[in-house]
PDB file of C-alpha atoms and ligand atoms in Angstrom:
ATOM      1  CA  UNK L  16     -20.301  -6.100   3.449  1.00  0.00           C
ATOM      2  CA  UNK L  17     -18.360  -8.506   1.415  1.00  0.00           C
ATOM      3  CA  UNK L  18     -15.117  -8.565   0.015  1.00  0.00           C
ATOM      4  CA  UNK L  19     -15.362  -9.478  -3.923  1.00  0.00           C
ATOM      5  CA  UNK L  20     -11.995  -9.365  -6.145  1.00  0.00           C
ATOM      6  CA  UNK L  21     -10.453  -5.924  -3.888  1.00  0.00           C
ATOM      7  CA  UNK L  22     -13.770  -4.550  -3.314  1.00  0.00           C
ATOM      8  CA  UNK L  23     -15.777  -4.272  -0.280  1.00  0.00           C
ATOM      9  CA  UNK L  24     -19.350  -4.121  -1.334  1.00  0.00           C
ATOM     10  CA  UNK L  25     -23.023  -5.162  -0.667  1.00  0.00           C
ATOM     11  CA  UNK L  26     -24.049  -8.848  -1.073  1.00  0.00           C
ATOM     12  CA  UNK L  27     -26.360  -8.245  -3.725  1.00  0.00           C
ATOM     13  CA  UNK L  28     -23.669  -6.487  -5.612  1.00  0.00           C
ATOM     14  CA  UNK L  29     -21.030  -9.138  -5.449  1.00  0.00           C
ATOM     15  CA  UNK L  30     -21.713 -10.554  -8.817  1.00  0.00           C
ATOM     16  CA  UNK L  31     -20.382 -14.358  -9.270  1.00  0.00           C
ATOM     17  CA  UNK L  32     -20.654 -15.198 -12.725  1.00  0.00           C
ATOM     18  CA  UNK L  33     -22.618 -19.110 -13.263  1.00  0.00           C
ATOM     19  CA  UNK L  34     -18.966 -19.412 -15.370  1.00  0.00           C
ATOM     20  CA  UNK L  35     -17.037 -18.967 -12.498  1.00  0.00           C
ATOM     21  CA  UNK L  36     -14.833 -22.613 -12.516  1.00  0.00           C
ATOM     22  CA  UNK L  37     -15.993 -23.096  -8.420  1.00  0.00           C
ATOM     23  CA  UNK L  38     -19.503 -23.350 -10.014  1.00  0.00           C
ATOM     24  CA  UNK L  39     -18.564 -25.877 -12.198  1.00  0.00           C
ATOM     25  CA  UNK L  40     -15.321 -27.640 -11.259  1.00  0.00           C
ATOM     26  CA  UNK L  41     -15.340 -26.618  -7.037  1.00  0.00           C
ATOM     27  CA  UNK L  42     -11.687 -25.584  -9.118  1.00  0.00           C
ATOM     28  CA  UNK L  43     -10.811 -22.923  -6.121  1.00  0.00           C
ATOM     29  CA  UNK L  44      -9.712 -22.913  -2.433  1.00  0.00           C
ATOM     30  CA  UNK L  45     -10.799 -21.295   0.929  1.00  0.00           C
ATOM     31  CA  UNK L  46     -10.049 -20.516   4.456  1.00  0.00           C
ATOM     32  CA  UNK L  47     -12.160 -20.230   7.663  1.00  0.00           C
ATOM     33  CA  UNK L  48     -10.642 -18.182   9.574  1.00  0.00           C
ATOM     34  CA  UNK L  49     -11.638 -17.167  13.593  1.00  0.00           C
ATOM     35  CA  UNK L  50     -12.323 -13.737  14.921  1.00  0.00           C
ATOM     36  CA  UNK L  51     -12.581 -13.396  18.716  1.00  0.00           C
ATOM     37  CA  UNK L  52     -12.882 -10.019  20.413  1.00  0.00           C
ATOM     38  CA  UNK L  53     -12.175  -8.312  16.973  1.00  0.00           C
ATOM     39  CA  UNK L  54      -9.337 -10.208  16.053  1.00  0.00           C
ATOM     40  CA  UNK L  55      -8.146 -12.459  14.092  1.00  0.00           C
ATOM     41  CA  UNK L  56      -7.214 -15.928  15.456  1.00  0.00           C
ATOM     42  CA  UNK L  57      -3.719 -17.558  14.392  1.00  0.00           C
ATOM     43  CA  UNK L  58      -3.835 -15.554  10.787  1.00  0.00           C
ATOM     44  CA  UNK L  59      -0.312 -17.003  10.035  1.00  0.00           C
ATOM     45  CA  UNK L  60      -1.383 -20.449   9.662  1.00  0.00           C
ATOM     46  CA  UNK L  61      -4.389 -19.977   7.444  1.00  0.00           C
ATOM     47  CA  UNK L  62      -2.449 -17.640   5.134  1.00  0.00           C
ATOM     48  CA  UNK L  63       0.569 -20.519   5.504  1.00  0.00           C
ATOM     49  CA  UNK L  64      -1.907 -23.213   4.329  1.00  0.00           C
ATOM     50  CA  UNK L  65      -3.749 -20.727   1.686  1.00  0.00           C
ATOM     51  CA  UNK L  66      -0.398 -20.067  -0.442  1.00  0.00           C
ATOM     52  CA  UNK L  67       0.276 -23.785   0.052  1.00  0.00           C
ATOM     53  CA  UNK L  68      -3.170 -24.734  -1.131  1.00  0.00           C
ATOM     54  CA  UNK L  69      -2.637 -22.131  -4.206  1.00  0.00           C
ATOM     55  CA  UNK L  70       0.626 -23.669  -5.160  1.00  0.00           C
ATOM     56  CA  UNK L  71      -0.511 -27.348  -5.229  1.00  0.00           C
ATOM     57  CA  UNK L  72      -3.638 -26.777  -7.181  1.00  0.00           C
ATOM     58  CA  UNK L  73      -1.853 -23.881  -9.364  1.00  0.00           C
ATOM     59  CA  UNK L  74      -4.011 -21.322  -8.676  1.00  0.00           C
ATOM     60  CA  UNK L  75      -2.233 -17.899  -8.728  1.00  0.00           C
ATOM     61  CA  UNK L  76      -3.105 -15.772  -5.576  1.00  0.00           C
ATOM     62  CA  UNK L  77      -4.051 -12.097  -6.500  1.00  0.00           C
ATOM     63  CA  UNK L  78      -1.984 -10.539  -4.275  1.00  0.00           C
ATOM     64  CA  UNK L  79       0.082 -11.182  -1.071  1.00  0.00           C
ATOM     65  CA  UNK L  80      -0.686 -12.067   1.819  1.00  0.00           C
ATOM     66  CA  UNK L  81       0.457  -8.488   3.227  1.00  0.00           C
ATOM     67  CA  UNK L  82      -2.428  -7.205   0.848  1.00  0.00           C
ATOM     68  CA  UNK L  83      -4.444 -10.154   1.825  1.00  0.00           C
ATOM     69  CA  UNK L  84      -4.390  -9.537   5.557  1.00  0.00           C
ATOM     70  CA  UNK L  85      -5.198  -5.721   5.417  1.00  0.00           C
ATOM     71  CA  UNK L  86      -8.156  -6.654   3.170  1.00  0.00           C
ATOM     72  CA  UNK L  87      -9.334  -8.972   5.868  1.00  0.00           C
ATOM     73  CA  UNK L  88      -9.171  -6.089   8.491  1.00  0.00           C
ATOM     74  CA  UNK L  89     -10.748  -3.722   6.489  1.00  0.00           C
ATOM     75  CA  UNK L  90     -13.743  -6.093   6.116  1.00  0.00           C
ATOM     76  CA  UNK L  91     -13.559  -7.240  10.134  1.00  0.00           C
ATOM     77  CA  UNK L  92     -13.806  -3.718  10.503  1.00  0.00           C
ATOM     78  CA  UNK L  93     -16.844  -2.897   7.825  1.00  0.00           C
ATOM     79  CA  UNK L  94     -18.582  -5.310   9.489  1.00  0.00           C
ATOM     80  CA  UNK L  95     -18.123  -4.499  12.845  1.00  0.00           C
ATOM     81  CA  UNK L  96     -17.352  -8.096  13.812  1.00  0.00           C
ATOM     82  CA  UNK L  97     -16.762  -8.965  17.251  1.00  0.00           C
ATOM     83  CA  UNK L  98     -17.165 -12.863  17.260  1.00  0.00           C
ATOM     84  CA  UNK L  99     -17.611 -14.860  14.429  1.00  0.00           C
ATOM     85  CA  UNK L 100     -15.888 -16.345  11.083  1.00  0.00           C
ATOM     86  CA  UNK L 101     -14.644 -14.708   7.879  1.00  0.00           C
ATOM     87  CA  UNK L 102     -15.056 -17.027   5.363  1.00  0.00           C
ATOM     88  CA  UNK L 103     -12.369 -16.423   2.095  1.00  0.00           C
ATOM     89  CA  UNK L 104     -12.707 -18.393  -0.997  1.00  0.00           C
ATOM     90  CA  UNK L 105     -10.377 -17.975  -4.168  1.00  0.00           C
ATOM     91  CA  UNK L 106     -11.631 -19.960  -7.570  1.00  0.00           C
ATOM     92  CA  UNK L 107      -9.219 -20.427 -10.820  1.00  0.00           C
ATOM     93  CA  UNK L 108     -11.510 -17.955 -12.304  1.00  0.00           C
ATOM     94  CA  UNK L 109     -14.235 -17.121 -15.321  1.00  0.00           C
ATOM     95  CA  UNK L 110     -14.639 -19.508 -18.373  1.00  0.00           C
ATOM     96  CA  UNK L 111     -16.847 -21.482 -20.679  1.00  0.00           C
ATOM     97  CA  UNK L 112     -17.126 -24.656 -18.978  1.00  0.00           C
ATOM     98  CA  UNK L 113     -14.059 -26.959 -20.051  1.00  0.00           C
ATOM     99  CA  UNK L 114     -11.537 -28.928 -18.150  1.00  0.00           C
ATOM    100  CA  UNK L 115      -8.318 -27.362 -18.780  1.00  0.00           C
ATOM    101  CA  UNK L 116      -7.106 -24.314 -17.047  1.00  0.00           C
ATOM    102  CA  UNK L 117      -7.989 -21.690 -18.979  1.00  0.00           C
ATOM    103  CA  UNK L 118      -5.427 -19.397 -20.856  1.00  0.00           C
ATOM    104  CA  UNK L 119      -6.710 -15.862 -20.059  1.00  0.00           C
ATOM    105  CA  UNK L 120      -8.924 -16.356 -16.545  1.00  0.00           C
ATOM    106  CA  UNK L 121      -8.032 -13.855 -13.569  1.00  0.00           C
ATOM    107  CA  UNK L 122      -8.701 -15.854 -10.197  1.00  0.00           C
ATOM    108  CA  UNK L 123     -11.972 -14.678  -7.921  1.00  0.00           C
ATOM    109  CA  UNK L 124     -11.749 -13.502  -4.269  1.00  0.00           C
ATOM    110  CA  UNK L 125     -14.804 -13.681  -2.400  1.00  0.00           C
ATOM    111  CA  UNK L 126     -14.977 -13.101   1.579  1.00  0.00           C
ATOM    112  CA  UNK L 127     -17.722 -12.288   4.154  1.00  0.00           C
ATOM    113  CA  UNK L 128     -17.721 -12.291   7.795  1.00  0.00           C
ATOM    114  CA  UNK L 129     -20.606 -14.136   9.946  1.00  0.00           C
ATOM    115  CA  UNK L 130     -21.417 -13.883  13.395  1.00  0.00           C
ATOM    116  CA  UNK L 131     -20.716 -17.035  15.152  1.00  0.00           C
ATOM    117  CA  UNK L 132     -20.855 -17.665  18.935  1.00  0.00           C
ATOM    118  CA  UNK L 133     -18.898 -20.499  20.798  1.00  0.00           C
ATOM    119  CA  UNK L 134     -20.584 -23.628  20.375  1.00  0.00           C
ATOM    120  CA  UNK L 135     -20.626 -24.092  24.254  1.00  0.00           C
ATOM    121  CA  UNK L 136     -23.162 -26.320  24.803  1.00  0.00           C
ATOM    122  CA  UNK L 137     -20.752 -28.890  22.680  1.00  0.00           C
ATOM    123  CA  UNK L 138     -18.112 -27.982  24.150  1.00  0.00           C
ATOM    124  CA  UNK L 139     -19.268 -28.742  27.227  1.00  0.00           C
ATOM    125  CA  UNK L 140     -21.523 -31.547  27.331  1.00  0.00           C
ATOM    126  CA  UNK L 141     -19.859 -33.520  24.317  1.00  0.00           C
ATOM    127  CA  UNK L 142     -21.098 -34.727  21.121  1.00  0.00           C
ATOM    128  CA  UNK L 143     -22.164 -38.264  19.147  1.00  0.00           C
ATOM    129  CA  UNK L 144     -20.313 -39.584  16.818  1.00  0.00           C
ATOM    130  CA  UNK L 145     -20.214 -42.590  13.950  1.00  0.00           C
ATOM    131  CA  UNK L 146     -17.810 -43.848  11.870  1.00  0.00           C
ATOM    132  CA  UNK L 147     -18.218 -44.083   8.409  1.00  0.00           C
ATOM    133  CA  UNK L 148     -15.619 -44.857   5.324  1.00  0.00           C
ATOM    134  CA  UNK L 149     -13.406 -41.994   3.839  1.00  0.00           C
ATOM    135  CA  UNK L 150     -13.770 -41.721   0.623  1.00  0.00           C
ATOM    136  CA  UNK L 151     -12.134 -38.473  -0.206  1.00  0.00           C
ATOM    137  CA  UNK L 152      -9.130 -37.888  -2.680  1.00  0.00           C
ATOM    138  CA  UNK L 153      -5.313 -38.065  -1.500  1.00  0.00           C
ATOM    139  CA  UNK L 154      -5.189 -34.473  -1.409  1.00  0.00           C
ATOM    140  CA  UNK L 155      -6.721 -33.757   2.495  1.00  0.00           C
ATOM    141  CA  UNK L 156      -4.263 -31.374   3.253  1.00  0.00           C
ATOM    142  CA  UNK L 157      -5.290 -28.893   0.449  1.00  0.00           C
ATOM    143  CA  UNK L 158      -8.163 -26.900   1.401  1.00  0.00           C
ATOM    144  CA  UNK L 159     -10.392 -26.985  -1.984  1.00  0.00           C
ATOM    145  CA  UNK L 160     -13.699 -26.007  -2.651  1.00  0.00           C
ATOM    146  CA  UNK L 161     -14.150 -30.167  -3.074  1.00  0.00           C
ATOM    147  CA  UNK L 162     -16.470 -30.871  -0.451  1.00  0.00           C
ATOM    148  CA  UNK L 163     -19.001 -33.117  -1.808  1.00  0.00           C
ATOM    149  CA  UNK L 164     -17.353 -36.146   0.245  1.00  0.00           C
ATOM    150  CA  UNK L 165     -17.394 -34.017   3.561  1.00  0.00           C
ATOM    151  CA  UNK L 166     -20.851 -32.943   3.105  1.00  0.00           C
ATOM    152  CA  UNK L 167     -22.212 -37.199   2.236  1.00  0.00           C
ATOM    153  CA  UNK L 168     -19.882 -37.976   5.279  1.00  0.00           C
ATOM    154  CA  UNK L 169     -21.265 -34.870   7.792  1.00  0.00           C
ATOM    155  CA  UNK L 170     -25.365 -35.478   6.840  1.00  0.00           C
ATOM    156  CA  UNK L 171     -24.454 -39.872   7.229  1.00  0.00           C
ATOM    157  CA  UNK L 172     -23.915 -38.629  10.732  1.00  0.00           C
ATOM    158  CA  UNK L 173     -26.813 -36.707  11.223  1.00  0.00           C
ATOM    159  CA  UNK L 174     -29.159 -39.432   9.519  1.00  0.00           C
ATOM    160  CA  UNK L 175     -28.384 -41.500  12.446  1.00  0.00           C
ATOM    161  CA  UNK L 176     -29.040 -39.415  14.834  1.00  0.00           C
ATOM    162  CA  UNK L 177     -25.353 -38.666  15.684  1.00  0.00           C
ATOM    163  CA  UNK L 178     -23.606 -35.132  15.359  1.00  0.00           C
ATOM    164  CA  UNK L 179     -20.320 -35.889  13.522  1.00  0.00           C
ATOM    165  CA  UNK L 180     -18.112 -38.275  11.667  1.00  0.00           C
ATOM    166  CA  UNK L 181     -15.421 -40.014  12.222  1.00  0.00           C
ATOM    167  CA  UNK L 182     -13.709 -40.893   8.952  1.00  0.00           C
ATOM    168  CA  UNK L 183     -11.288 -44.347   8.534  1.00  0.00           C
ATOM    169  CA  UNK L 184      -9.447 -46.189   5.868  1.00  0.00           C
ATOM    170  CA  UNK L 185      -9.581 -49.392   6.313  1.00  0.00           C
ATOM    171  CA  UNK L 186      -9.895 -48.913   9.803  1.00  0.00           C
ATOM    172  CA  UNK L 187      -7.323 -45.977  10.071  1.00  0.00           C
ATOM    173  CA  UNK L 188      -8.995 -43.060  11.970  1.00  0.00           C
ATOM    174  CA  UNK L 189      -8.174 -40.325   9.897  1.00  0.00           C
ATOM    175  CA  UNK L 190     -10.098 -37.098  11.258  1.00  0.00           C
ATOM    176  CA  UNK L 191     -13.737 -35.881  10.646  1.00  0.00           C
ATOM    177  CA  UNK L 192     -15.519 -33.915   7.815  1.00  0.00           C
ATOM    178  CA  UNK L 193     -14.742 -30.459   9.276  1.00  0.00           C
ATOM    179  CA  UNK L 194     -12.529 -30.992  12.380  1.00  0.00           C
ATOM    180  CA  UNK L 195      -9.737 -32.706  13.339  1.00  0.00           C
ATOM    181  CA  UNK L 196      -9.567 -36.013  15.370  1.00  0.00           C
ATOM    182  CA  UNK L 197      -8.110 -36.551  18.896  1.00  0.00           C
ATOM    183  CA  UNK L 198      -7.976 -39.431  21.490  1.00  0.00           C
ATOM    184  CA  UNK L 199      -6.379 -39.984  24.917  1.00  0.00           C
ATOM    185  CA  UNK L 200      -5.007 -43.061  25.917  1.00  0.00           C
ATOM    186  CA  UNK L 201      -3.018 -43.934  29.240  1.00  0.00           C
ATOM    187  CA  UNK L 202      -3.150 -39.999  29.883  1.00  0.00           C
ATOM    188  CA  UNK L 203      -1.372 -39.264  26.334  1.00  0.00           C
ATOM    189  CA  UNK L 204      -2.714 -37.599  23.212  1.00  0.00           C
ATOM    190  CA  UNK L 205      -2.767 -39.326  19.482  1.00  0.00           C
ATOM    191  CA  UNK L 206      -3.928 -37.641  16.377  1.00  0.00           C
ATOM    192  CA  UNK L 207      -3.109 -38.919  12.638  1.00  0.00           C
ATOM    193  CA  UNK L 208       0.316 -37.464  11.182  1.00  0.00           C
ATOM    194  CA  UNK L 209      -0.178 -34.207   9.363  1.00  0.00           C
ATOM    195  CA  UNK L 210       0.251 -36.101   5.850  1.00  0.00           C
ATOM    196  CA  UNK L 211      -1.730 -36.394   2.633  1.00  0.00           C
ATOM    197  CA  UNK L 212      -4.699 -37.657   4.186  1.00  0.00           C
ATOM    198  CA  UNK L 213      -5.542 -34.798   6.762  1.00  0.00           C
ATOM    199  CA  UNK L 214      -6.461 -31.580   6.697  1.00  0.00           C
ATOM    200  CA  UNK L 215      -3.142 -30.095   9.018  1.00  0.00           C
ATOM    201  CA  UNK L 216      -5.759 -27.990  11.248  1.00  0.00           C
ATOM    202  CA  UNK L 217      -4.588 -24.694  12.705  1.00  0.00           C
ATOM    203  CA  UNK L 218      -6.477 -25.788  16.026  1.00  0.00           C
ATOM    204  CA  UNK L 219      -5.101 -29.049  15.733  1.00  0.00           C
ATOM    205  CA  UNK L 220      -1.695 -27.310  15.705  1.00  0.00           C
ATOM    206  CA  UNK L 221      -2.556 -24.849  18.858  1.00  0.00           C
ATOM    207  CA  UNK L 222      -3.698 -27.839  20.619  1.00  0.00           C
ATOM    208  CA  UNK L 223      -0.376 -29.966  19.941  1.00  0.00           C
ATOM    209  CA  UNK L 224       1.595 -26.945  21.398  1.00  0.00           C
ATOM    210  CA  UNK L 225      -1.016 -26.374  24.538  1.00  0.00           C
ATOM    211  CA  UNK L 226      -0.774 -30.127  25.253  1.00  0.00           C
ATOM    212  CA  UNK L 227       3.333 -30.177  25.226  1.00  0.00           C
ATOM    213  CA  UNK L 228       2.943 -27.161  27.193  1.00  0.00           C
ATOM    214  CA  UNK L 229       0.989 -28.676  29.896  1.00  0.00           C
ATOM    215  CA  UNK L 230       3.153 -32.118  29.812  1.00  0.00           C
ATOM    216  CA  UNK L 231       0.755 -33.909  28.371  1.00  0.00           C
ATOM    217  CA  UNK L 232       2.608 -36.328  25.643  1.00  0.00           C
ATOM    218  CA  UNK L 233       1.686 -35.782  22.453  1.00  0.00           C
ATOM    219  CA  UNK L 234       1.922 -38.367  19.372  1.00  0.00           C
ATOM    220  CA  UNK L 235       1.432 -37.831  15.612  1.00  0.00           C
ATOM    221  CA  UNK L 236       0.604 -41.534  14.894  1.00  0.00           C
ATOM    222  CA  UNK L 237      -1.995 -43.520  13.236  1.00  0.00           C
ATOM    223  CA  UNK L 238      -4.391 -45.552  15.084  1.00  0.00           C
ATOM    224  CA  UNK L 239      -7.518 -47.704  14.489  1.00  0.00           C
ATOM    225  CA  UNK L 240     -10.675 -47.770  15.537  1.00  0.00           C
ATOM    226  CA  UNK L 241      -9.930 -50.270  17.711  1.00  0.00           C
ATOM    227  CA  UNK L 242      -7.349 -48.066  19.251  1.00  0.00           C
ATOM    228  CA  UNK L 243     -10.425 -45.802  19.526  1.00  0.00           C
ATOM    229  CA  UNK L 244     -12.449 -48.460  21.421  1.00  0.00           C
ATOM    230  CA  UNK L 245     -10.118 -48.623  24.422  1.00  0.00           C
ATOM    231  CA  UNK L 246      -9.511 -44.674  24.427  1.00  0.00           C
ATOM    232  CA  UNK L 247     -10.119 -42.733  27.761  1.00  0.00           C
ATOM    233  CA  UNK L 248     -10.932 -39.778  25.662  1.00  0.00           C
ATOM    234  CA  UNK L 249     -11.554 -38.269  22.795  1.00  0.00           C
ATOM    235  CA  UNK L 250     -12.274 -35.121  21.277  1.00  0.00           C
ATOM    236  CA  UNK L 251     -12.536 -32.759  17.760  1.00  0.00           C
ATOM    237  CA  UNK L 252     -10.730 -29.664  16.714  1.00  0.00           C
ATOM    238  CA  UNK L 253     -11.753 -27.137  14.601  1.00  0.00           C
ATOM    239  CA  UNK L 254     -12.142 -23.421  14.045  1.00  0.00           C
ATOM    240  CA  UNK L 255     -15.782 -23.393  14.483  1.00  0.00           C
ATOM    241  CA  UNK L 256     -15.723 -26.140  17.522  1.00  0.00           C
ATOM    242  CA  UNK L 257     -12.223 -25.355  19.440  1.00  0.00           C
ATOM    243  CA  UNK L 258     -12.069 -28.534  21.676  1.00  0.00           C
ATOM    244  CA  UNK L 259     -15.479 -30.384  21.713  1.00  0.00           C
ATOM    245  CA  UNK L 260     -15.223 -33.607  23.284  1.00  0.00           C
ATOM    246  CA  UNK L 261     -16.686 -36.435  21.553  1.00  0.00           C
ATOM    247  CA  UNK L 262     -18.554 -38.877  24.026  1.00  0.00           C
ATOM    248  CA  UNK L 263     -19.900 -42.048  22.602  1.00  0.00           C
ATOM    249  CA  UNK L 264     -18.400 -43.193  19.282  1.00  0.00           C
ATOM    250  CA  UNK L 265     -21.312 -46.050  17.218  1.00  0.00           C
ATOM    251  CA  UNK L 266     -23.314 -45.838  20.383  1.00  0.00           C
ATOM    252  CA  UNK L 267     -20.590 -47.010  22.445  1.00  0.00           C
ATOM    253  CA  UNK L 268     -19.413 -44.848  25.475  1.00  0.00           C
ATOM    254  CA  UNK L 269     -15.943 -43.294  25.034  1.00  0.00           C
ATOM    255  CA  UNK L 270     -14.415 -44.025  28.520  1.00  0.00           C
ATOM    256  CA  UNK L 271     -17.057 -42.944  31.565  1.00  0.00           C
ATOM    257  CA  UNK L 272     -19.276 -41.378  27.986  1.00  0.00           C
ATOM    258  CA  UNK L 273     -18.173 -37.831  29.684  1.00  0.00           C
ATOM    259  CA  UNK L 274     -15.691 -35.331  28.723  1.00  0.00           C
ATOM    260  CA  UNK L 275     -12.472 -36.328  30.250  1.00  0.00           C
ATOM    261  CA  UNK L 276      -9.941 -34.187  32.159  1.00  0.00           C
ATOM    262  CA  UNK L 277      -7.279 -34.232  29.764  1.00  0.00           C
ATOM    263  CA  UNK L 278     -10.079 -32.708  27.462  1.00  0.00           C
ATOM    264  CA  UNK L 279     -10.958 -30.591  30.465  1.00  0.00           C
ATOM    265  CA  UNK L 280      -7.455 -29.249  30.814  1.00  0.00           C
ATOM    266  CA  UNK L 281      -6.926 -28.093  27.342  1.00  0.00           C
ATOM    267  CA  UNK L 282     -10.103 -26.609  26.668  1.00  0.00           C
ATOM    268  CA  UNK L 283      -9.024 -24.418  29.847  1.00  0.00           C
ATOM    269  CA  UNK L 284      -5.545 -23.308  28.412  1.00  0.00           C
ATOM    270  CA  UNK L 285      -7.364 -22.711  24.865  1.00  0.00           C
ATOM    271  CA  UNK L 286     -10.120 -20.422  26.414  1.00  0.00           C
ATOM    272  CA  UNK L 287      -6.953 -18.584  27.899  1.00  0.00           C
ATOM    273  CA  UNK L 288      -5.005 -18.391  24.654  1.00  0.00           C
ATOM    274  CA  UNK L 289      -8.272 -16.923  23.349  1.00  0.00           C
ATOM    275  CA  UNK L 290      -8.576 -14.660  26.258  1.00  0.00           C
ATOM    276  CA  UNK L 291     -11.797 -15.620  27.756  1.00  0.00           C
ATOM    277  CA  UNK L 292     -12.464 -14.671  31.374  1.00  0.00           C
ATOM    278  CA  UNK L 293     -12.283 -17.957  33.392  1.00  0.00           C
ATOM    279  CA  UNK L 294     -13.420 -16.076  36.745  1.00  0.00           C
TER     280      UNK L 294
HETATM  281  N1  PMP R  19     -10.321 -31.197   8.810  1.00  0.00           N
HETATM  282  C1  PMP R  19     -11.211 -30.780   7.894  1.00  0.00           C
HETATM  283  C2  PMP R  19     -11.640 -31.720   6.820  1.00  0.00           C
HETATM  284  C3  PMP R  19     -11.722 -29.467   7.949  1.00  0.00           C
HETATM  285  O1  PMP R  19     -12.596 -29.024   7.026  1.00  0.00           O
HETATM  286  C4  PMP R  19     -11.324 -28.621   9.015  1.00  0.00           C
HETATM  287  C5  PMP R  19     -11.893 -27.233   9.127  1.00  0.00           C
HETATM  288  N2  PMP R  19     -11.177 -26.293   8.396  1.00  0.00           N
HETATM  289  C6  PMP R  19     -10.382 -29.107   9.943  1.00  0.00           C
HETATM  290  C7  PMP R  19      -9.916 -30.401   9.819  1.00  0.00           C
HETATM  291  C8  PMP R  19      -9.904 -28.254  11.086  1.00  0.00           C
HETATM  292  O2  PMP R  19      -9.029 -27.267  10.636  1.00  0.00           O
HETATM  293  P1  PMP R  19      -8.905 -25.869  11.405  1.00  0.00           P
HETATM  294  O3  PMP R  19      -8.503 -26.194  12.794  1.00  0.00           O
HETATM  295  O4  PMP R  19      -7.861 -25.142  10.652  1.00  0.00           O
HETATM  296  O5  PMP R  19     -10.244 -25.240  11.340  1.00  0.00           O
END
């Protein structure tokens, strides 16, 4: 079942009109949110970063959140979703194609749920990754439909063989095209400030607290790729990936070319937050 406008329906009823201004424009938002064991993961922070990504692009939200969350449920629960994503998009609306907002358009809610396992095998043994220029707007921390840059970025990657990207400006590591970026150096954590140029992650966030948590020193600061180069570790975070440690960066081994223990550690106090069975 989906969820279209309030509605929970079929998929081949949900009716998207080829007007609709994501069609045209990407002119709309979204959220991915988690589900584990039936329920939802850190809702708070997407619906936080939702109304935030409404307000900046201007897009009124159809109802609030309250509304918004018991919606969700009721779909979790149509669906019978154990573990998986629901994926929630809300365009500007219906209109002949034109560039200004238009005067009379309602906006469109669309949401579905899909079964997702843990991506373990990542998670585990690590993935590849390249660098590659980001070209994207000054607008990362709003979560729009405005992909196109993500998606260019993401297949790069794959082209050469690798599984992700790591974007930079002018060098700057900024963070990947659907996960945040992490590296450990001398035992302590970096990741780029939560500023214009990053998405500000949920998992990014759970993973700041875990780390300060577990002592681990934490710092919100730029660094290069060159920064990168001498890293002991590094890793992504995401909704879909949790903590998947990245192991060779361009070819070139990140420390040993292993997950590291800091990566170790906090993978270990996520799967607890999350409530899987470490026995
Ligand atoms: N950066 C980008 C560009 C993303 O698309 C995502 C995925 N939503 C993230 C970071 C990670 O954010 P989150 O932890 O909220 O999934």
């Amino acid at each position: 079942m989906y969820l279209y406008q309030h509605q929970l329906l079929p998929k081949d009823e949900v009716a998207i009109s080829p007007d609709d201004r994501a069609y045209y424009f990407g002119d709309g938002i979204y959220e991915v949110f988690r589900v584990y064991n039936g329920v939802l993961f850190e809702p708070e922070g997407h619906y936080r970063r939702l109304e935030k990504s409404a307000r900046e692009v201007r897009i009124p939200l159809p109802y609030g959140v309250d509304k918004l969350h018991s919606l969700l449920l009721e779909l979790i629960g149509a669906n019978r979703l154990q573990e998986g994503t629901v994926y929630m998009q809300i365009s500007r609306g219906v209109a002949p194609r034109s560039h200004p907002f238009p005067q009379q358009a309602e906006p469109v809610v669309m949401a579905y749920c899909s079964e997702v396992s843990r991506t373990l095998k990542s998670m585990q043994g690590g993935i590849r990754a390249v660098t590659a220029d980001d070209i994207r707007w000054l607008k990362c921390d709003l979560k729009t439909l405005n992909l196109l840059a993500n998606v260019m970025a993401k297949q790069h990657a794959l082209d050469q063989g690798a599984d992700e990207v790591i974007l930079h400006r002018n060098g700057t590591i900024t963070e990947c095209s659907a996960s945040n970026f992490m590296m450990v150096k001398e035992g302590e954590l970096f990741t780029h400030p939560a500023n214009h140029l990053i998405l500000h992650g949920i998992t990014r966030e759970v993973v700041l607290r875990l780390a300060r948590q577990l002592d681990i020193r934490c710092h919100e600061r730029a660094f290069s790729i060159e920064d990168l180069s001498s890293a002991e570790e590094a890793f992504i975070t995401g909704t879909v990936t949790e903590i998947t440690p990245v192991v060779t960066v361009d070819g070139k081994p990140v420390g040993r070319g292993e997950p590291g223990p800091v990566t170790r550690r906090l993978q270990q106090a996520f799967e607890q937050l999350i409530g899987i069975d470490q026995a």
